Coordinates of N, CA and C in Angstrom, one line a residue:
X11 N 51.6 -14.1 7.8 CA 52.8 -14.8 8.4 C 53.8 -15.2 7.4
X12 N 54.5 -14.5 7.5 CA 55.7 -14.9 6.7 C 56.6 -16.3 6.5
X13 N 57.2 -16.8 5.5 CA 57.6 -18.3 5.5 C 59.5 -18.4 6.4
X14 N 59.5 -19.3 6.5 CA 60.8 -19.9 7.2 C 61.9 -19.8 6.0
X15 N 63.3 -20.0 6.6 CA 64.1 -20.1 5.4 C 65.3 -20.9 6.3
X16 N 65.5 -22.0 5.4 CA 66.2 -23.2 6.2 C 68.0 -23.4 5.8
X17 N 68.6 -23.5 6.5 CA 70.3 -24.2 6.0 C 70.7 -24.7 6.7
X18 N 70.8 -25.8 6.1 CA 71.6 -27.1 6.4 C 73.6 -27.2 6.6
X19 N 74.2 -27.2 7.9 CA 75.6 -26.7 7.4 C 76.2 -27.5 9.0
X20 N 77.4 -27.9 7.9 CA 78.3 -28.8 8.8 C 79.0 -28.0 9.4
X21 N 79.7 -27.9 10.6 CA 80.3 -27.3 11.6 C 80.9 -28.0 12.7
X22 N 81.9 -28.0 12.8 CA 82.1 -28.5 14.4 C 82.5 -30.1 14.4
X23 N 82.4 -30.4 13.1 CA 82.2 -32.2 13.4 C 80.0 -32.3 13.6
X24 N 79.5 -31.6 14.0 CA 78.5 -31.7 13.7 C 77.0 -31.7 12.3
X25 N 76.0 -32.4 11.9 CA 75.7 -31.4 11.2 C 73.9 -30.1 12.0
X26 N 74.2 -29.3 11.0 CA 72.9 -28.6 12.1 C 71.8 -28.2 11.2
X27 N 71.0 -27.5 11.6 CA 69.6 -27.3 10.9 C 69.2 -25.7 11.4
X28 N 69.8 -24.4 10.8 CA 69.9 -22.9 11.1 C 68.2 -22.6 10.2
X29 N 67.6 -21.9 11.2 CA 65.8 -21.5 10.7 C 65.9 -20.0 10.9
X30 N 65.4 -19.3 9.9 CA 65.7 -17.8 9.9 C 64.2 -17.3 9.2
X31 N 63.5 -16.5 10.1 CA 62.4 -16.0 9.7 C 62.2 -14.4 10.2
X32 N 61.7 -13.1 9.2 CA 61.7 -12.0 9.5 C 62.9 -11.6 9.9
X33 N 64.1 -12.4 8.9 CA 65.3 -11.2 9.2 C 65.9 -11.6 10.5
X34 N 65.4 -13.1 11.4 CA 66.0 -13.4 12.4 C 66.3 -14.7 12.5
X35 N 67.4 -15.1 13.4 CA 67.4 -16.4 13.5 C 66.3 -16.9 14.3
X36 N 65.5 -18.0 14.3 CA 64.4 -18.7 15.1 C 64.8 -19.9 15.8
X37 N 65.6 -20.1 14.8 CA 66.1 -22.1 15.2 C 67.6 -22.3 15.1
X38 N 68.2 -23.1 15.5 CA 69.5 -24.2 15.7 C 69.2 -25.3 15.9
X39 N 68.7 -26.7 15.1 CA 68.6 -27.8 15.8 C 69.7 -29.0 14.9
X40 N 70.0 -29.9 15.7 CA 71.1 -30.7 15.6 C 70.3 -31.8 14.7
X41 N 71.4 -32.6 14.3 CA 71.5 -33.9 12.8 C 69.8 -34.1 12.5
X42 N 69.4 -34.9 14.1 CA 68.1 -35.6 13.8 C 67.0 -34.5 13.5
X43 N 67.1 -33.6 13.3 CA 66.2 -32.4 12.8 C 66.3 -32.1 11.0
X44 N 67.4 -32.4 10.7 CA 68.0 -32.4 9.5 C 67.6 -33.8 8.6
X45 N 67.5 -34.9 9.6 CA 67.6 -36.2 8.2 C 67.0 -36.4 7.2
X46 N 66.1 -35.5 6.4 CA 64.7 -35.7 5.8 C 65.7 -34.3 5.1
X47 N 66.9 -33.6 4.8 CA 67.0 -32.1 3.8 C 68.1 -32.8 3.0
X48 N 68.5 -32.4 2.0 CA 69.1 -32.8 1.1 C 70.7 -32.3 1.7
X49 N 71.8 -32.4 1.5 CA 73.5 -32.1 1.8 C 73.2 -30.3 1.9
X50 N 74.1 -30.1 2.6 CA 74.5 -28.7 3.1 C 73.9 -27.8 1.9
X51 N 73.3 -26.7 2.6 CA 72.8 -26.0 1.5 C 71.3 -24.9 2.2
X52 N 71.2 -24.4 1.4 CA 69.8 -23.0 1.4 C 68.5 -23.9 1.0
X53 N 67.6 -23.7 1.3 CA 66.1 -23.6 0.6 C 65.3 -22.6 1.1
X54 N 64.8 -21.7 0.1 CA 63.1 -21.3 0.3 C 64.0 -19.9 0.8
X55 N 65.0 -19.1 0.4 CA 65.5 -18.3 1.3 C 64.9 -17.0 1.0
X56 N 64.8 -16.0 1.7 CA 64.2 -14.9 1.2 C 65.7 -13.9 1.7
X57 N 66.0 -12.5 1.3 CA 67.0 -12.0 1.2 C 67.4 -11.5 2.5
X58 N 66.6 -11.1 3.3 CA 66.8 -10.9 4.9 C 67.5 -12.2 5.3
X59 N 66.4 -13.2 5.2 CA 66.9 -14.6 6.0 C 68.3 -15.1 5.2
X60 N 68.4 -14.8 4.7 CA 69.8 -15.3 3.9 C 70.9 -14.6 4.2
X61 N 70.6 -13.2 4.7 CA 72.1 -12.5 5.9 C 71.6 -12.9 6.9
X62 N 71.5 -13.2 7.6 CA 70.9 -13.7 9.0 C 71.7 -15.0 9.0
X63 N 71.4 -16.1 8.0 CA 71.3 -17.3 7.5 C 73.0 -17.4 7.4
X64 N 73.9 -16.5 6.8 CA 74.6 -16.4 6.5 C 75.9 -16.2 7.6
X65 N 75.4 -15.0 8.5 CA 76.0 -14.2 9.5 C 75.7 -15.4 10.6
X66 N 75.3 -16.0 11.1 CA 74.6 -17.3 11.8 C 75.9 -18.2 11.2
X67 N 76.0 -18.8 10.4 CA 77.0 -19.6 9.6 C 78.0 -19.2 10.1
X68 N 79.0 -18.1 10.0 CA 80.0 -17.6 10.0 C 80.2 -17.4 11.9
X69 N 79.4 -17.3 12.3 CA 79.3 -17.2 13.2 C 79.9 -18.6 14.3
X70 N 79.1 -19.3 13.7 CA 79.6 -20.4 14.4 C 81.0 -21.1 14.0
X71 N 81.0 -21.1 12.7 CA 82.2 -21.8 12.4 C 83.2 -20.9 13.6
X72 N 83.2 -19.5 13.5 CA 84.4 -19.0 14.2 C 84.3 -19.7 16.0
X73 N 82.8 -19.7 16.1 CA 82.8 -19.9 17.7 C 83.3 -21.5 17.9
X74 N 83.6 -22.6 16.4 CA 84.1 -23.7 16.8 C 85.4 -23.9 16.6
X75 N 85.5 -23.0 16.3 CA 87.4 -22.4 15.5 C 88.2 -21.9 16.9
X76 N 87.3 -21.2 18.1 CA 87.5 -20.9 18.7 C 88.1 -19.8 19.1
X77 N 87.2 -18.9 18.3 CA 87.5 -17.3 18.1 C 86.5 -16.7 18.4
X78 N 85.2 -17.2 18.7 CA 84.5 -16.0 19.3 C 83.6 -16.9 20.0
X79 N 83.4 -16.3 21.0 CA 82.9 -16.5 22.3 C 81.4 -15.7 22.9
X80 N 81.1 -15.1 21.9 CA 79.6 -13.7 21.9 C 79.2 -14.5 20.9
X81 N 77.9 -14.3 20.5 CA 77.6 -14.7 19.2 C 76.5 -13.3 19.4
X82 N 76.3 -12.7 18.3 CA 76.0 -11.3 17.6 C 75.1 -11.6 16.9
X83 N 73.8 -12.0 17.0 CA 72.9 -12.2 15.4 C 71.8 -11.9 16.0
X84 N 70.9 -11.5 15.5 CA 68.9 -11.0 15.6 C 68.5 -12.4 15.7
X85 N 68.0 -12.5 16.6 CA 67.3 -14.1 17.5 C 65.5 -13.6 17.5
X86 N 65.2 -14.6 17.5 CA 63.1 -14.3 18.1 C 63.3 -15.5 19.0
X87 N 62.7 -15.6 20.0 CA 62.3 -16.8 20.9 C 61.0 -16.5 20.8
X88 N 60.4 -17.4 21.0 CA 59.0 -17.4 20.9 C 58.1 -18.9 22.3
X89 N 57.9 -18.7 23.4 CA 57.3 -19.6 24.1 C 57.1 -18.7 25.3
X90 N 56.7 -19.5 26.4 CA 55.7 -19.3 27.7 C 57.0 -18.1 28.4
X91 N 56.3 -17.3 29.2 CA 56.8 -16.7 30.1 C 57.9 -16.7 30.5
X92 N 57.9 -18.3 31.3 CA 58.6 -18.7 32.1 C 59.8 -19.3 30.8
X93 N 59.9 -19.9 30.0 CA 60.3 -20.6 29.0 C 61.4 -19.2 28.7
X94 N 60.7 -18.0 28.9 CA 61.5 -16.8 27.8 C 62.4 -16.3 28.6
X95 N 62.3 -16.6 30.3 CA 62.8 -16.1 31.2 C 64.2 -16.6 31.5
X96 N 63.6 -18.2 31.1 CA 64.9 -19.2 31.3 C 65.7 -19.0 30.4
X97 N 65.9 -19.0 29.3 CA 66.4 -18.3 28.0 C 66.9 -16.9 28.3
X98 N 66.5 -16.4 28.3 CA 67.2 -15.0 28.9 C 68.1 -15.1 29.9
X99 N 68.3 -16.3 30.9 CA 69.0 -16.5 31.8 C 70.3 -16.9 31.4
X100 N 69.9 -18.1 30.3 CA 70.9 -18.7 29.5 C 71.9 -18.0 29.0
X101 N 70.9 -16.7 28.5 CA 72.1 -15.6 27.8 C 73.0 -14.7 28.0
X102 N 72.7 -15.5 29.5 CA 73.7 -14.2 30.4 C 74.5 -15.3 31.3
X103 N 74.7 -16.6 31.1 CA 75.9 -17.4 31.3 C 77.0 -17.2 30.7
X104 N 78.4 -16.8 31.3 CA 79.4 -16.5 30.4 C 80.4 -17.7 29.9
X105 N 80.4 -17.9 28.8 CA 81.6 -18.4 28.0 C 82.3 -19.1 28.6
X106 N 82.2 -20.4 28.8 CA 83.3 -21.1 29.1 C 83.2 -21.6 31.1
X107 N 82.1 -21.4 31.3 CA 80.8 -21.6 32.8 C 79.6 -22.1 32.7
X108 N 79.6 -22.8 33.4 CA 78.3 -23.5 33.5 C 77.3 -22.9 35.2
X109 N 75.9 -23.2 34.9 CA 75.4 -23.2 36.1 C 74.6 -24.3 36.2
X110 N 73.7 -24.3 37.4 CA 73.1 -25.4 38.0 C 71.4 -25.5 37.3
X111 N 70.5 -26.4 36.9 CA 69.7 -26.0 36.9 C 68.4 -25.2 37.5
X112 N 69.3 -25.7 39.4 CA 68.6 -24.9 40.9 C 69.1 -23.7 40.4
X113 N 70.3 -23.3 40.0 CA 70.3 -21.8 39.9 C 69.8 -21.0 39.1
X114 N 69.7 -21.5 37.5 CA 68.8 -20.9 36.9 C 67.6 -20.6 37.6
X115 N 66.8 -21.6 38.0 CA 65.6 -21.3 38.9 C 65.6 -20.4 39.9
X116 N 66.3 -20.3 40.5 CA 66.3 -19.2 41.7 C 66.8 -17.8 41.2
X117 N 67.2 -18.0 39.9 CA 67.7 -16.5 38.7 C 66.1 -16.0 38.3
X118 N 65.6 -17.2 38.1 CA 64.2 -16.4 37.1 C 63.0 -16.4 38.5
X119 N 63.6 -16.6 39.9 CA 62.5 -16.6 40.7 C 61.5 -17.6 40.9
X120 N 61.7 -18.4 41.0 CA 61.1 -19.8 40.6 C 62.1 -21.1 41.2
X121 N 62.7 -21.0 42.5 CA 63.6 -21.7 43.3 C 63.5 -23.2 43.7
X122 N 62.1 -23.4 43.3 CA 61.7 -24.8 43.4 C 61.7 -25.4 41.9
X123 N 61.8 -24.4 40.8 CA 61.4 -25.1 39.4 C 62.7 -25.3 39.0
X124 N 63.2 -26.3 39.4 CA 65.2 -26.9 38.6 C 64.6 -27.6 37.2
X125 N 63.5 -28.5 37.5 CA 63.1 -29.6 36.9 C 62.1 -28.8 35.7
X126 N 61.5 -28.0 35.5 CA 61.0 -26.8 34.9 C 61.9 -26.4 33.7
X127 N 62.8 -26.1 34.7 CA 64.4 -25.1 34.1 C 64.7 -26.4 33.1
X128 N 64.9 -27.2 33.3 CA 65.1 -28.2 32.7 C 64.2 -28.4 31.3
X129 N 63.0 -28.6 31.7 CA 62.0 -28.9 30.3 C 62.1 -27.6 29.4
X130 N 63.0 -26.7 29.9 CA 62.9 -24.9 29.1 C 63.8 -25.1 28.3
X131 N 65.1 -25.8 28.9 CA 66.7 -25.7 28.1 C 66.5 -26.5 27.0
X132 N 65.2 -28.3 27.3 CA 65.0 -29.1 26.1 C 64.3 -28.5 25.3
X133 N 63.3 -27.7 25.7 CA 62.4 -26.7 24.7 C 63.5 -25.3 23.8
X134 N 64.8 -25.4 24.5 CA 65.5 -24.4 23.7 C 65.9 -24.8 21.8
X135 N 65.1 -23.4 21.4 CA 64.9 -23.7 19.9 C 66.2 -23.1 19.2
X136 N 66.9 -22.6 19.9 CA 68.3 -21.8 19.0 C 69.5 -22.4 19.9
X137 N 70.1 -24.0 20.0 CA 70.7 -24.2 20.6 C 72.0 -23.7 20.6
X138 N 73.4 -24.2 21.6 CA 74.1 -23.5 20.9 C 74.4 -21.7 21.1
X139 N 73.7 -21.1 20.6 CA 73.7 -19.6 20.7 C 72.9 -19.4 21.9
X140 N 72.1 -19.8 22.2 CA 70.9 -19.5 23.6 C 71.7 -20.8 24.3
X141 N 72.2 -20.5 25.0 CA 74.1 -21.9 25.7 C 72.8 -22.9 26.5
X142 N 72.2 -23.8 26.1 CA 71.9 -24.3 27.4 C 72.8 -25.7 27.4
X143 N 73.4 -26.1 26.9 CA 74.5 -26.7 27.3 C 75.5 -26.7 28.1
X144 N 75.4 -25.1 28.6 CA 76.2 -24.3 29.4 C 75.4 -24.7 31.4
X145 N 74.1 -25.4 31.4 CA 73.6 -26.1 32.6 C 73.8 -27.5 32.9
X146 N 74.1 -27.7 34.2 CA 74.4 -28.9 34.5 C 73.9 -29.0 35.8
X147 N 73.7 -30.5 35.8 CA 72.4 -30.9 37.1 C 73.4 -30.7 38.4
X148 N 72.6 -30.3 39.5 CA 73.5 -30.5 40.8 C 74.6 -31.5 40.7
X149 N 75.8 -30.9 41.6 CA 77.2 -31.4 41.5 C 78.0 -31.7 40.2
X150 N 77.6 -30.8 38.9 CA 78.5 -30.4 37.9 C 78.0 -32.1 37.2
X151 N 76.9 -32.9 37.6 CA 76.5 -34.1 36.4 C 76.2 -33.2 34.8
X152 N 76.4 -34.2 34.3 CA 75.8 -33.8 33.0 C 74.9 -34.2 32.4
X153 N 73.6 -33.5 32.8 CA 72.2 -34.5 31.9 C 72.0 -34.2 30.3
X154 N 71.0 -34.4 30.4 CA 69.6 -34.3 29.0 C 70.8 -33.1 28.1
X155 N 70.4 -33.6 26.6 CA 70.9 -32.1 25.7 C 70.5 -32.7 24.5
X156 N 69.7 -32.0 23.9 CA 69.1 -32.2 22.5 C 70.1 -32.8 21.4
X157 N 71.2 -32.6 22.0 CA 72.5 -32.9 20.8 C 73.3 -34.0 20.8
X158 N 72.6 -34.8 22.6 CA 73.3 -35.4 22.8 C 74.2 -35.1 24.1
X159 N 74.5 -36.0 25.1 CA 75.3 -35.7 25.8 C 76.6 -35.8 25.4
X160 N 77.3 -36.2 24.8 CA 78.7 -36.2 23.9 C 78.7 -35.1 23.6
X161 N 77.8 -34.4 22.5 CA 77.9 -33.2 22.1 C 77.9 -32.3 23.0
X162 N 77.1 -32.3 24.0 CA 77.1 -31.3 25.3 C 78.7 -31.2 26.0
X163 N 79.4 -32.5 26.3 CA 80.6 -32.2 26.5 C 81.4 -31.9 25.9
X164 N 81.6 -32.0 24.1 CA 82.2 -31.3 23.3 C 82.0 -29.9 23.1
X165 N 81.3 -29.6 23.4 CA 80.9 -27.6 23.4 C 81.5 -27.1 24.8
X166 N 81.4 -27.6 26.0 CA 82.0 -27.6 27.6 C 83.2 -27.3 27.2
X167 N 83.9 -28.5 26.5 CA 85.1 -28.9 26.8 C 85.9 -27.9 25.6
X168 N 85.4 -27.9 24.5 CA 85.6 -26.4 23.6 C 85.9 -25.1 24.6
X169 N 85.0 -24.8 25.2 CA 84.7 -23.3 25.4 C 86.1 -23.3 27.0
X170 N 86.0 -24.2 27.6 CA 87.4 -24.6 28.6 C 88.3 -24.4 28.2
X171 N 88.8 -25.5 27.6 CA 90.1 -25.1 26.3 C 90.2 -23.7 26.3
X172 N 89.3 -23.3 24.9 CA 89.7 -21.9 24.9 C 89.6 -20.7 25.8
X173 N 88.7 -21.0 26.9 CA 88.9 -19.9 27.7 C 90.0 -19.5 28.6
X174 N 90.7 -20.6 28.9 CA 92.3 -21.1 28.8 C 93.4 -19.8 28.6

């Protein structure tokens, strides 16, 4: 089993925590994942994870710049079935839309699991790029988001704007 390779990088007004193993991105997690790493920066990087690591970087800065709207990088998800299903659902919400978390459920076949859908989007390990910020509870509320709900409506309200 091969080791992780970690960077630390401010973006957005945020800071984040980018995890890159076998040449893929693994992780996106927001500040409180970070408070224990030293200021913006690489550790432990191996030469795969460090284009990955890199291309991931650039990536976002443009997507908070408000220039790209795809994000393009080698991803692993790794969780339950249903968890990979939900995620895959996510990745096919377009830019600057949101859906319901009933509808994700009724997307992966599972019409009764909103609340499911829900514990999948908090279990989402590559925030951000896998959009689950991009779901919102019946009648367009805004719940739960790892980043915060502020941050959940700063990414909404980003991707509006620009899709504008």
């Amino acid at each position: 089993m091969g080791g992780r390779s970690m960077r630390k990088i401010d973006v957005g007004g945020l800071t984040l925590l980018l995890t890159a193993a076998r040449s893929k991105l693994v992780g996106l997690d927001f500040a409180a994942a970070c408070a224990d790493l030293p200021a913006a920066g690489s550790c432990d990087v191996g030469a795969g994870d460090s284009a990955v690591l890199d291309e991931a970087e650039r990536q976002l800065r443009e997507y908070f710049a408000g220039v790209r709207r795809v994000f393009r990088l080698p991803i692993e998800l790794s969780g339950t079935p249903f968890r990979l299903a939900v995620w895959e659902a996510l990745l096919r919400i377009p830019y600057g839309e949101v859906k319901t978390y009933g509808e994700i459920a009724h997307e992966v076949g599972r019409p009764r699991a909103a609340r499911a859908v829900g514990g999948a989007c908090h279990a989402n390990p590559i925030a951000i790029i896998v959009p689950c910020h991009r779901v919102v509870g019946a009648g367009g509320a805004l719940t739960g988001f790892g980043g915060g709900l502020d941050v959940k409506e700063r990414l909404l309200a980003l991707e509006r704007a620009e899709k504008q």
